[in-house]
Amino acid sequence: DADVTQTPRNRITKTGKRIMLECSQTKGHDRMYWYRQDPGLGLRLIYYSFDVKDINKGEISDGYSVSRQAQAKFSLSLESAIPNQTALYFCATSGRQGLETQYFGPGTRLLVL
Amino acid sequence: DAKTTQPPSMDCAEGRAANLPCNHSTISGNEYVYWYRQIHSQGPQYIIHGLKNNETNEMASLIITEDRKSSTLILPHATLRDTAVYYCIVRVGRDNYGQNFVFGPGTRLSVLP
């Protein structure tokens, strides 16, 4: 969905490096999410934010941090990347009202060597 | 933990209806059933959701049993482009702080020519 963009789309990094994944949305949604997906598995929630001042840990937040710079931007950081953080990362957004259908970005494929 | 159970894989002939089952025997009265799909490694795409009545949109139909313990997603005329992993998710629909979508492993649907 072009309304949710992620950069970079692919990234290779080395163990111990700091890396930031960025997400931007033009849907005007308050809520944003970061998920990771490992091969053959479903998505697991890392962090979520219900507005700029509200950030919450998800199921697997260890080793990650986030920043909600604005309503439209939500960044995920790996302070010191490790190989088991190699995965596909998705950002998603949803509105505050109604049934909160989530809209996903195209994903970032991260390889940690 | 995902509150749903789905078969890991299914095949369907092109042009036929694809019927994807989902069990959610512990569903609560205020929880909705959502369906998403993920084509290859793209971001998950919303398909349809429902509470207790059957629902239909341009993509699919959702049939929920009277006791709400199971449901079926129907793709009426499957095409090769419908080959994807389909996720069935149950959660409270309205603004509900802290409850998020839980994506299990889903059903891998293969549409065969």
mmCIF file of C-alpha atoms in Angstrom, chain B:
data_model
loop_
_atom_site.group_PDB
_atom_site.id
_atom_site.type_symbol
_atom_site.label_atom_id
_atom_site.label_comp_id
_atom_site.label_asym_id
_atom_site.label_seq_id
_atom_site.Cartn_x
_atom_site.Cartn_y
_atom_site.Cartn_z
ATOM 1 C CA ASP B 1 -0.862 -16.648 21.443
ATOM 2 C CA ALA B 2 -3.102 -16.793 18.412
ATOM 3 C CA LYS B 3 -6.693 -17.583 19.322
ATOM 4 C CA THR B 4 -7.321 -19.334 16.040
ATOM 5 C CA THR B 5 -6.493 -22.636 14.381
ATOM 6 C CA GLN B 6 -6.060 -22.964 10.630
ATOM 7 C CA PRO B 7 -4.832 -25.776 8.388
ATOM 8 C CA PRO B 8 -1.243 -25.121 7.363
ATOM 9 C CA SER B 9 -1.875 -25.486 3.646
ATOM 10 C CA MET B 10 -4.570 -25.990 1.016
ATOM 11 C CA ASP B 11 -4.782 -26.328 -2.739
ATOM 12 C CA CYS B 12 -7.495 -25.001 -5.003
ATOM 13 C CA ALA B 13 -8.038 -25.264 -8.757
ATOM 14 C CA GLU B 14 -8.066 -22.011 -10.671
ATOM 15 C CA GLY B 15 -11.613 -20.768 -11.243
ATOM 16 C CA ARG B 16 -13.016 -22.795 -8.371
ATOM 17 C CA ALA B 17 -14.130 -21.485 -5.031
ATOM 18 C CA ALA B 18 -11.494 -21.576 -2.305
ATOM 19 C CA ASN B 19 -12.932 -22.280 1.138
ATOM 20 C CA LEU B 20 -10.518 -21.545 3.973
ATOM 21 C CA PRO B 21 -11.607 -22.711 7.434
ATOM 22 C CA CYS B 22 -10.732 -21.217 10.787
ATOM 23 C CA ASN B 23 -11.530 -22.449 14.282
ATOM 24 C CA HIS B 24 -11.878 -19.944 17.095
ATOM 25 C CA SER B 25 -13.658 -21.896 19.795
ATOM 26 C CA THR B 26 -12.728 -19.467 22.598
ATOM 27 C CA ILE B 27 -13.956 -16.346 20.845
ATOM 28 C CA SER B 28 -15.638 -13.796 23.113
ATOM 29 C CA GLY B 29 -18.916 -12.076 22.393
ATOM 30 C CA ASN B 30 -17.258 -8.776 21.517
ATOM 31 C CA GLU B 31 -14.494 -10.186 19.361
ATOM 32 C CA TYR B 32 -14.510 -9.873 15.602
ATOM 33 C CA VAL B 33 -13.089 -12.265 13.056
ATOM 34 C CA TYR B 34 -10.627 -10.669 10.649
ATOM 35 C CA TRP B 35 -8.993 -12.121 7.585
ATOM 36 C CA TYR B 36 -5.768 -10.891 6.041
ATOM 37 C CA ARG B 37 -3.572 -12.367 3.358
ATOM 38 C CA GLN B 38 0.097 -12.070 2.531
ATOM 39 C CA ILE B 39 1.268 -12.568 -1.018
ATOM 40 C CA HIS B 40 4.842 -13.797 -1.131
ATOM 41 C CA SER B 41 6.776 -11.439 1.164
ATOM 42 C CA GLN B 42 4.599 -8.377 0.729
ATOM 43 C CA GLY B 43 2.846 -6.653 3.611
ATOM 44 C CA PRO B 44 -0.349 -8.348 4.777
ATOM 45 C CA GLN B 45 -3.497 -7.136 3.055
ATOM 46 C CA TYR B 46 -6.868 -6.765 4.746
ATOM 47 C CA ILE B 47 -9.620 -8.886 3.200
ATOM 48 C CA ILE B 48 -12.742 -8.840 5.337
ATOM 49 C CA HIS B 49 -14.025 -8.937 8.892
ATOM 50 C CA GLY B 50 -17.241 -9.801 10.704
ATOM 51 C CA LEU B 51 -18.855 -10.206 14.100
ATOM 52 C CA LYS B 52 -21.681 -12.711 13.694
ATOM 53 C CA ASN B 53 -23.417 -12.088 10.421
ATOM 54 C CA ASN B 54 -22.082 -13.306 7.140
ATOM 55 C CA GLU B 55 -20.216 -10.636 5.216
ATOM 56 C CA THR B 56 -19.359 -10.133 1.574
ATOM 57 C CA ASN B 57 -17.216 -7.625 -0.240
ATOM 58 C CA GLU B 58 -15.530 -7.393 -3.609
ATOM 59 C CA MET B 59 -12.761 -9.734 -2.536
ATOM 60 C CA ALA B 60 -14.426 -12.481 -0.547
ATOM 61 C CA SER B 61 -17.241 -13.759 1.618
ATOM 62 C CA LEU B 62 -17.034 -14.579 5.299
ATOM 63 C CA ILE B 63 -19.307 -17.214 6.762
ATOM 64 C CA ILE B 64 -19.440 -17.371 10.568
ATOM 65 C CA THR B 65 -21.200 -20.267 12.257
ATOM 66 C CA GLU B 66 -24.129 -19.530 14.516
ATOM 67 C CA ASP B 67 -22.143 -20.435 17.641
ATOM 68 C CA ARG B 68 -19.261 -18.273 16.310
ATOM 69 C CA LYS B 69 -16.727 -20.973 17.065
ATOM 70 C CA SER B 70 -15.595 -21.246 13.486
ATOM 71 C CA SER B 71 -15.684 -19.393 10.210
ATOM 72 C CA THR B 72 -14.897 -19.867 6.544
ATOM 73 C CA LEU B 73 -13.377 -17.411 4.120
ATOM 74 C CA ILE B 74 -14.618 -17.970 0.589
ATOM 75 C CA LEU B 75 -12.849 -16.747 -2.512
ATOM 76 C CA PRO B 76 -15.577 -17.403 -5.084
ATOM 77 C CA HIS B 77 -13.421 -17.768 -8.199
ATOM 78 C CA ALA B 78 -9.814 -18.277 -7.213
ATOM 79 C CA THR B 79 -7.105 -17.032 -9.552
ATOM 80 C CA LEU B 80 -3.385 -17.668 -9.571
ATOM 81 C CA ARG B 81 -2.907 -14.261 -7.960
ATOM 82 C CA ASP B 82 -4.827 -15.458 -4.918
ATOM 83 C CA THR B 83 -1.938 -17.756 -4.023
ATOM 84 C CA ALA B 84 -0.905 -16.438 -0.612
ATOM 85 C CA VAL B 85 -0.839 -17.109 3.113
ATOM 86 C CA TYR B 86 -4.221 -16.358 4.672
ATOM 87 C CA TYR B 87 -4.461 -15.296 8.296
ATOM 88 C CA CYS B 88 -7.546 -15.590 10.456
ATOM 89 C CA ILE B 89 -7.445 -13.317 13.515
ATOM 90 C CA VAL B 90 -9.898 -12.670 16.311
ATOM 91 C CA ARG B 91 -9.813 -9.547 18.421
ATOM 92 C CA VAL B 92 -11.980 -6.836 19.825
ATOM 93 C CA GLY B 93 -12.816 -4.458 17.053
ATOM 94 C CA ARG B 94 -13.262 -1.143 18.749
ATOM 95 C CA ASP B 95 -10.735 1.140 20.316
ATOM 96 C CA ASN B 96 -9.133 -1.254 22.734
ATOM 97 C CA TYR B 97 -5.916 -0.163 24.292
ATOM 98 C CA GLY B 98 -3.400 -2.927 24.376
ATOM 99 C CA GLN B 99 -5.114 -5.584 22.319
ATOM 100 C CA ASN B 100 -3.502 -6.032 18.993
ATOM 101 C CA PHE B 101 -3.674 -8.291 15.996
ATOM 102 C CA VAL B 102 -1.960 -11.628 16.568
ATOM 103 C CA PHE B 103 -0.853 -13.263 13.344
ATOM 104 C CA GLY B 104 -0.423 -17.018 13.624
ATOM 105 C CA PRO B 105 1.193 -19.105 10.877
ATOM 106 C CA GLY B 106 -1.956 -18.955 8.704
ATOM 107 C CA THR B 107 -2.973 -21.179 5.789
ATOM 108 C CA ARG B 108 -0.833 -21.285 2.682
ATOM 109 C CA LEU B 109 -3.271 -21.413 -0.247
ATOM 110 C CA SER B 110 -1.914 -22.590 -3.561
ATOM 111 C CA VAL B 111 -4.126 -21.956 -6.572
ATOM 112 C CA LEU B 112 -3.250 -24.448 -9.264
ATOM 113 C CA PRO B 113 -3.727 -23.935 -13.014
#
